[in-house]
Coordinates of C-alpha atoms in Angstrom, one line a residue:
X1 CA 7.8 121.8 25.1
X2 CA 11.6 122.2 24.9
X3 CA 13.1 125.7 24.2
X4 CA 16.0 126.1 21.8
X5 CA 19.0 128.1 23.2
X6 CA 19.1 131.8 22.2
X7 CA 21.4 132.5 19.2
X8 CA 24.5 134.6 19.9
X9 CA 25.3 137.5 17.5
X10 CA 28.6 137.0 15.7
X11 CA 31.1 140.0 15.5
X12 CA 31.2 141.6 12.0
X13 CA 33.9 140.5 9.5
X14 CA 36.2 143.5 8.6
X15 CA 39.5 144.0 6.7
X16 CA 41.5 147.2 6.2
X17 CA 43.6 148.4 3.3
X18 CA 45.8 151.4 2.6
X19 CA 46.6 152.8 -0.8
X20 CA 49.4 153.6 -1.1
X21 CA 50.8 151.9 2.0
X22 CA 54.2 153.6 1.7
X23 CA 55.8 156.5 0.0
X24 CA 57.4 159.9 0.5
X25 CA 56.0 162.2 3.2
X26 CA 53.7 164.1 3.1
X27 CA 51.9 160.9 2.0
X28 CA 48.2 161.1 1.0
X29 CA 46.6 157.7 1.8
X30 CA 43.2 156.3 1.1
X31 CA 42.1 153.9 3.9
X32 CA 39.3 151.4 3.0
X33 CA 37.4 149.1 5.4
X34 CA 35.4 146.2 3.9
X35 CA 33.2 143.4 5.4
X36 CA 29.8 142.9 6.9
X37 CA 27.3 145.7 7.3
X38 CA 28.6 148.0 10.0
X39 CA 29.7 151.4 11.0
X40 CA 33.4 152.2 10.9
X41 CA 35.6 154.3 13.2
X42 CA 39.3 154.9 12.4
X43 CA 42.2 155.6 14.8
X44 CA 44.6 156.8 12.2
X45 CA 47.7 156.2 14.3
X46 CA 49.0 159.8 14.4
X47 CA 46.5 161.1 16.9
X48 CA 43.8 161.7 14.4
X49 CA 40.5 159.9 13.9
X50 CA 37.8 159.5 11.2
X51 CA 34.5 157.9 10.4
X52 CA 33.4 155.9 7.4
X53 CA 34.3 152.9 5.3
X54 CA 36.6 155.0 3.1
X55 CA 38.9 157.7 4.6
X56 CA 41.5 160.0 3.0
X57 CA 44.3 161.2 5.2
X58 CA 47.8 162.8 4.8
X59 CA 50.6 161.4 6.9
X60 CA 53.8 163.3 8.0
X61 CA 57.0 161.3 8.1
X62 CA 56.9 158.2 10.2
X63 CA 55.5 154.7 10.5
X64 CA 51.9 154.5 11.6
X65 CA 49.4 151.7 12.5
X66 CA 45.8 152.7 11.4
X67 CA 43.1 150.7 13.3
X68 CA 39.4 150.5 12.2
X69 CA 36.7 149.4 14.5
X70 CA 33.5 147.9 12.9
X71 CA 30.3 147.9 14.8
X72 CA 27.3 145.9 13.5
X73 CA 23.6 146.8 14.2
X74 CA 23.6 144.4 17.2
X75 CA 26.5 146.3 18.8
X76 CA 29.1 143.6 18.2
X77 CA 32.6 144.9 17.2
X78 CA 35.7 143.8 15.4
X79 CA 38.9 145.5 14.5
X80 CA 41.5 145.4 11.7
X81 CA 44.8 147.2 11.2
X82 CA 47.0 148.4 8.4
X83 CA 50.5 149.9 8.5
X84 CA 51.4 153.1 6.7
X85 CA 55.0 154.2 6.2
X86 CA 55.8 157.8 5.1
X87 CA 59.5 158.4 4.5
X88 CA 60.9 161.8 5.4
X89 CA 64.4 163.3 5.3
X90 CA 65.9 166.2 7.2
X91 CA 69.1 167.9 6.2
X92 CA 71.4 170.5 7.9
X93 CA 74.8 172.0 7.3
X94 CA 77.0 174.9 8.4
X95 CA 75.9 178.2 7.1
X96 CA 79.2 178.8 5.3
X97 CA 81.1 176.6 2.9
X98 CA 84.4 177.2 1.0
X99 CA 84.0 176.9 -2.8
X100 CA 85.2 173.5 -4.1
X101 CA 85.9 172.1 -0.7
X102 CA 84.2 169.2 1.0
X103 CA 81.5 170.3 3.5
X104 CA 80.0 168.1 6.2
X105 CA 76.2 167.7 5.8
X106 CA 74.1 165.7 8.3
X107 CA 70.6 164.7 8.7
X108 CA 68.1 161.9 9.5
X109 CA 65.8 159.5 7.8
X110 CA 62.3 159.0 9.4
X111 CA 61.3 156.4 10.2
X112 CA 64.7 155.2 11.1
X113 CA 66.3 152.4 9.1
X114 CA 69.8 151.1 9.1
X115 CA 71.7 150.9 5.8
X116 CA 69.3 153.0 3.7
X117 CA 71.3 154.5 0.8
X118 CA 70.9 158.3 0.9
X119 CA 71.9 160.5 -2.1
X120 CA 73.2 164.1 -1.6
X121 CA 72.3 166.4 -4.5
X122 CA 73.5 169.8 -5.5
X123 CA 70.6 171.0 -7.6
X124 CA 69.7 167.9 -9.8
X125 CA 73.2 166.5 -9.7
X126 CA 74.1 163.8 -7.2
X127 CA 77.4 164.6 -5.6
X128 CA 77.7 161.9 -2.8
X129 CA 76.0 158.9 -1.2
X130 CA 76.0 157.5 2.3
X131 CA 74.2 154.8 4.2
X132 CA 72.2 155.5 7.3
X133 CA 73.0 154.4 10.8
X134 CA 70.7 152.3 13.0
X135 CA 68.9 155.4 14.3
X136 CA 68.4 156.8 10.7
X137 CA 71.1 159.5 11.1
X138 CA 73.8 160.1 8.5
X139 CA 76.8 162.3 7.8
X140 CA 77.9 162.9 4.2
X141 CA 80.5 165.2 2.7
X142 CA 79.9 167.1 -0.6
X143 CA 81.7 169.7 -2.5
X144 CA 80.5 173.3 -2.2
X145 CA 79.4 175.0 -5.5
X146 CA 78.2 178.5 -6.2
X147 CA 75.9 180.4 -3.9
X148 CA 72.8 179.8 -6.1
X149 CA 73.1 176.0 -5.5
X150 CA 70.6 174.3 -3.3
X151 CA 71.4 171.0 -1.5
X152 CA 69.0 168.2 -0.7
X153 CA 69.1 164.5 0.2
X154 CA 66.9 161.9 -1.4
X155 CA 65.7 158.4 -0.7
X156 CA 62.9 156.3 -2.2
X157 CA 61.1 159.3 -3.6
X158 CA 61.5 161.3 -0.5
X159 CA 63.3 164.7 -0.8
X160 CA 64.6 166.7 2.2
X161 CA 64.3 170.4 2.9
X162 CA 66.7 172.6 0.8
X163 CA 69.9 173.9 2.2
X164 CA 71.5 177.1 0.9
X165 CA 75.0 178.3 1.8
X166 CA 77.0 181.5 1.8
X167 CA 80.2 180.6 -0.1
X168 CA 83.7 181.6 0.8
X169 CA 85.6 181.8 -2.5
X170 CA 89.0 180.3 -3.0
X171 CA 91.7 182.9 -3.0
X172 CA 95.0 181.2 -4.0
X173 CA 98.3 183.0 -3.7
X174 CA 101.8 181.7 -4.5
X175 CA 105.3 182.9 -5.4
X176 CA 107.3 181.6 -8.3
X177 CA 111.0 182.0 -7.5
X178 CA 113.0 181.8 -4.3
X179 CA 113.5 185.5 -3.7
X180 CA 117.2 185.3 -4.2
X181 CA 118.8 188.5 -5.3
X182 CA 118.9 188.8 -9.1
X183 CA 116.7 185.8 -9.7
X184 CA 113.2 185.9 -11.3
X185 CA 110.4 186.3 -8.8
X186 CA 106.6 186.5 -9.5
X187 CA 103.4 186.6 -7.5
X188 CA 100.5 184.4 -8.7
X189 CA 97.0 185.2 -7.5
X190 CA 93.8 183.4 -8.5
X191 CA 90.2 183.6 -7.3
X192 CA 87.9 180.5 -7.5
X193 CA 85.5 180.8 -9.2
X194 CA 86.5 183.8 -11.4
X195 CA 83.0 185.2 -10.9
X196 CA 83.4 185.4 -7.1
X197 CA 84.3 189.1 -7.1
X198 CA 87.0 191.6 -7.8
X199 CA 90.5 191.0 -6.5
X200 CA 92.8 193.9 -5.6
X201 CA 96.5 193.4 -5.1
X202 CA 98.6 196.1 -3.3
X203 CA 102.3 195.7 -3.2
X204 CA 104.5 197.8 -0.8
X205 CA 108.2 197.9 0.0
X206 CA 109.8 199.9 2.7
X207 CA 106.5 201.3 3.7
X208 CA 105.9 202.7 0.2
X209 CA 103.1 201.5 -2.1
X210 CA 104.7 200.3 -5.4
X211 CA 101.7 198.9 -7.3
X212 CA 98.0 198.3 -7.1
X213 CA 96.0 196.1 -9.5
X214 CA 92.4 195.0 -9.6
X215 CA 91.1 192.0 -11.7
X216 CA 88.9 189.0 -11.9
X217 CA 90.1 185.4 -12.2
X218 CA 93.9 185.2 -12.2
X219 CA 97.0 187.4 -12.4
X220 CA 100.7 187.1 -12.5
X221 CA 102.9 190.1 -11.3
X222 CA 106.6 190.2 -11.7
X223 CA 108.6 191.5 -8.7
X224 CA 112.0 193.2 -9.1
X225 CA 114.9 191.5 -7.3
X226 CA 117.7 194.0 -8.0
X227 CA 118.1 194.9 -4.3
X228 CA 117.5 193.2 -1.0
X229 CA 114.5 193.9 1.1
X230 CA 111.0 192.7 1.7
X231 CA 107.8 193.0 -0.2
X232 CA 104.5 193.4 1.8
X233 CA 101.5 192.3 -0.3
X234 CA 97.8 192.7 0.6
X235 CA 95.3 190.7 -1.5
X236 CA 91.6 191.5 -1.0
X237 CA 88.5 190.1 -2.7
X238 CA 85.4 192.3 -2.9
X239 CA 82.7 189.7 -3.3
X240 CA 79.9 189.3 -5.8
X241 CA 76.3 188.5 -4.4
X242 CA 76.2 185.3 -2.4
X243 CA 80.0 185.2 -1.8
X244 CA 81.9 186.3 1.3
X245 CA 85.0 188.5 1.2
X246 CA 88.5 187.2 1.5
X247 CA 91.9 188.6 2.1
X248 CA 95.5 187.5 2.3
X249 CA 98.6 189.3 3.7
X250 CA 101.8 188.0 2.2
X251 CA 105.5 188.8 2.5
X252 CA 108.5 187.9 0.4
X253 CA 112.1 188.7 1.2
X254 CA 114.6 189.4 -1.5
X255 CA 117.8 188.2 0.0
X256 CA 121.5 187.7 -0.4
X257 CA 121.8 183.9 -0.3
X258 CA 124.7 183.6 2.1
X259 CA 125.1 185.4 5.4
X260 CA 127.4 184.8 8.3
X261 CA 129.1 186.6 11.2
X262 CA 130.1 190.1 10.1
X263 CA 127.5 190.4 7.3
X264 CA 125.6 193.7 7.1
X265 CA 122.9 195.4 5.1
X266 CA 119.3 194.9 4.2
X267 CA 119.4 191.1 4.1
X268 CA 120.8 191.0 7.6
X269 CA 118.0 193.3 8.8
X270 CA 115.3 191.2 7.2
X271 CA 116.9 188.1 8.8
X272 CA 116.6 189.7 12.2
X273 CA 113.1 191.0 11.6
X274 CA 111.8 187.6 10.6
X275 CA 113.5 185.7 13.4
X276 CA 112.1 188.2 15.9
X277 CA 108.6 187.7 14.4
X278 CA 109.0 183.9 15.0
X279 CA 110.1 184.6 18.7
X280 CA 113.7 183.5 18.4
X281 CA 115.8 185.4 20.9
X282 CA 117.9 188.3 19.6
X283 CA 119.9 191.0 21.3
X284 CA 118.3 193.5 18.9
X285 CA 116.9 193.8 15.4
X286 CA 119.4 195.6 13.3
X287 CA 121.4 195.3 10.0
X288 CA 124.4 193.5 11.4
X289 CA 125.0 189.8 11.8
X290 CA 126.5 189.5 15.2
X291 CA 126.9 186.8 17.9
X292 CA 123.2 187.0 18.8
X293 CA 122.3 186.2 15.2
X294 CA 124.5 183.2 15.2
X295 CA 122.7 181.8 18.3
X296 CA 119.3 182.7 16.8
X297 CA 120.1 181.1 13.5
X298 CA 121.4 177.9 15.3
X299 CA 118.2 177.8 17.3
X300 CA 116.1 178.0 14.1
X301 CA 118.2 175.3 12.5
X302 CA 117.7 173.1 15.5
X303 CA 113.9 173.6 15.5
X304 CA 113.6 172.9 11.7
X305 CA 116.1 170.1 11.4
X306 CA 118.7 172.0 9.4
X307 CA 122.5 171.6 9.8
X308 CA 123.5 173.5 12.9
X309 CA 126.1 175.8 11.2
X310 CA 125.2 179.3 12.4
X311 CA 125.3 180.4 8.7
X312 CA 122.4 181.3 6.4
X313 CA 122.1 179.8 2.9
X314 CA 119.3 179.5 0.3
X315 CA 117.7 176.5 2.1
X316 CA 117.6 178.4 5.3
X317 CA 115.9 181.4 3.7
X318 CA 113.3 179.0 2.2
X319 CA 112.5 177.5 5.5
X320 CA 112.5 180.9 7.2
X321 CA 109.9 182.5 4.9
X322 CA 107.4 179.6 5.3
X323 CA 107.9 179.0 9.1
X324 CA 105.4 179.5 11.9
X325 CA 106.1 180.0 15.6
X326 CA 106.6 176.5 17.1
X327 CA 104.0 175.0 19.3
X328 CA 104.5 174.2 23.0
X329 CA 104.4 170.6 23.9
X330 CA 102.3 171.6 27.0
X331 CA 99.9 174.2 25.6
X332 CA 98.7 175.7 28.9
X333 CA 99.8 178.3 31.4
X334 CA 103.2 179.9 31.9
X335 CA 106.2 177.6 32.1
X336 CA 109.5 176.7 30.5
X337 CA 110.2 173.7 28.2
X338 CA 113.6 172.2 27.3
X339 CA 113.8 169.8 24.4
X340 CA 116.9 167.7 24.7
X341 CA 116.4 166.3 21.2
X342 CA 116.4 169.7 19.5
X343 CA 118.6 171.4 22.1
X344 CA 116.3 174.4 22.5
X345 CA 114.5 176.2 25.4
X346 CA 111.0 177.6 25.0
X347 CA 109.6 180.2 27.4
X348 CA 105.9 179.6 27.3
X349 CA 103.2 182.2 28.1
X350 CA 99.5 181.4 28.2
X351 CA 100.3 178.1 26.5
X352 CA 102.2 179.7 23.5
X353 CA 105.9 179.9 22.8
X354 CA 107.0 183.5 23.6
X355 CA 110.8 183.1 23.4
X356 CA 113.2 180.5 21.8
X357 CA 116.8 180.1 23.0
X358 CA 119.5 177.6 22.0
X359 CA 120.8 175.4 24.8
X360 CA 123.4 172.8 25.5
X361 CA 122.3 170.0 27.9
X362 CA 124.3 167.2 29.6
X363 CA 127.0 165.7 27.5
X364 CA 126.2 162.2 29.0
X365 CA 122.5 162.6 28.6
X366 CA 122.1 163.2 32.4
X367 CA 120.0 166.3 32.3
X368 CA 116.9 164.9 34.1
X369 CA 113.7 164.4 32.1
X370 CA 110.5 165.3 33.8
X371 CA 108.5 168.1 35.4
X372 CA 110.5 170.2 37.9
X373 CA 110.0 173.5 39.6
X374 CA 112.5 176.3 40.3
X375 CA 113.4 176.2 43.9
X376 CA 116.2 178.8 44.1
X377 CA 117.7 181.5 42.0
X378 CA 121.2 182.9 42.0
X379 CA 122.0 186.2 40.2
X380 CA 125.4 187.0 38.7
X381 CA 128.3 184.5 38.4
X382 CA 128.9 181.8 40.9
X383 CA 132.1 179.9 41.6
X384 CA 131.5 177.6 38.7
X385 CA 131.1 180.4 36.2
X386 CA 127.3 179.8 36.0
X387 CA 125.6 183.1 35.2
X388 CA 122.1 184.0 36.5
X389 CA 121.1 180.5 37.5
X390 CA 117.6 179.1 38.1
X391 CA 117.9 175.8 39.9
X392 CA 115.1 173.3 39.3
X393 CA 116.4 170.0 40.9
X394 CA 119.5 169.2 42.9
X395 CA 122.5 171.0 41.3
X396 CA 120.8 171.3 37.9
X397 CA 120.0 174.8 36.7
X398 CA 119.2 176.9 33.7
X399 CA 122.1 179.3 33.5
X400 CA 124.2 181.4 31.2
X401 CA 127.6 180.1 30.2
X402 CA 130.5 181.3 28.0
X403 CA 130.3 178.1 25.9
X404 CA 127.0 176.9 24.4
X405 CA 127.9 174.6 21.5
X406 CA 125.0 173.3 19.3
X407 CA 125.2 169.8 20.9
X408 CA 125.0 168.4 24.5
X409 CA 128.2 169.5 26.3
X410 CA 127.3 170.5 29.8
X411 CA 127.7 168.6 33.1
X412 CA 123.9 168.2 33.2
X413 CA 122.7 171.8 33.5
X414 CA 120.8 173.7 30.7
X415 CA 123.3 176.2 29.3
X416 CA 122.1 179.3 27.5
X417 CA 124.2 182.1 25.9
X418 CA 125.5 184.7 28.3
X419 CA 123.9 187.6 26.4
X420 CA 120.3 186.3 26.9
X421 CA 120.8 184.9 30.4
X422 CA 119.5 187.9 32.3
X423 CA 116.4 188.1 30.1
X424 CA 115.6 184.4 30.6
X425 CA 116.3 184.8 34.4
X426 CA 113.8 187.6 34.6
X427 CA 111.1 185.5 33.0
X428 CA 111.5 182.6 35.5
X429 CA 110.1 182.9 39.0
X430 CA 110.3 180.7 42.0
X431 CA 108.0 177.8 41.5
X432 CA 108.0 178.1 37.7
X433 CA 107.4 174.7 36.0
X434 CA 110.3 173.4 34.0
X435 CA 109.3 170.6 31.6
X436 CA 112.3 168.6 30.2
X437 CA 111.7 166.1 27.5
X438 CA 113.5 164.6 24.6

């Protein structure tokens, strides 16, 4: 009698489903296996496992592949998979933001997706949008509100962690009026927002406190201009909860509009004081407009592109009161810089301009451009009437001379005024780097 071949058991049929298959993390998902009679074991894709035909699981942010293994009574197995995507967002920002200004927020979408449109929200108001990069990261700028505001980013139902900021309030100050003697002059102060705190303004002149006012919001204060001098103004904001303090120190000179050689008085003193603050070389700070003032004024005019007259007018005062110390072209170490275009010399210490002197370089443009080093120094006058000379290449030197016009006029050397020559000489050592540029 012939025997029939033994039947082979077939693996069980099985399918897997996830509901929902995607959404915002943390995402609660019901996983369901269906098919032939079997036992079911789940590898949930995030390191967790479970047993049964129906499993409930909560996924953190990411993309996961859940796999179910079905085993029938004969021990045959089969598998099915389903993908679950839980979208998550992370957001970060600097701890402090300035009220009303754009602040840089950054974060990441998980799982990563390029081009996803992310919304930045302040409270429930969307204030900016941005698209993600390939790795899911993004940078978005949004305006800073009040300290009670909370910032989030949102995408497809996912909401990030909340970000809170300490807020630096706006403290705006401005002058209305030039400061010219006898002309109207006012100080304007405003805090933003008005609820940021209490502002106190203290106004002094000649070391004496003239006025102190406290307020919220904004204030205009009229300043007398009946005599020359300088107002010193200190503005402080005592902050409300959630805001940071702020302060400003201001100065305004009340001036006689026209000064020149021989002028004297308070305006001449304030001119000297301000030029000295800006590191322009002067013989001394006093109340007299002498030859050193002429040179310092010409140096300032050169640096700021004003007519090189050696006289002070209303335009000069305006530039003087808003000027800062110029920056060195080479912001490192101790050296000397000579600008042929502006016809000035900078003595630089620790990368910052410490002294500014007017110069006159070669009339034919022959003062050599480049980096040089002082190789010899000659004190006093030499046979060519060069005074306290620091030679940096060949016969070219930085030296004092009796004539230093506001334009190139030398034979190639860098001329400086006689009265400042010994001071500059003392600041230049053997080997000092001399940068000469246009």
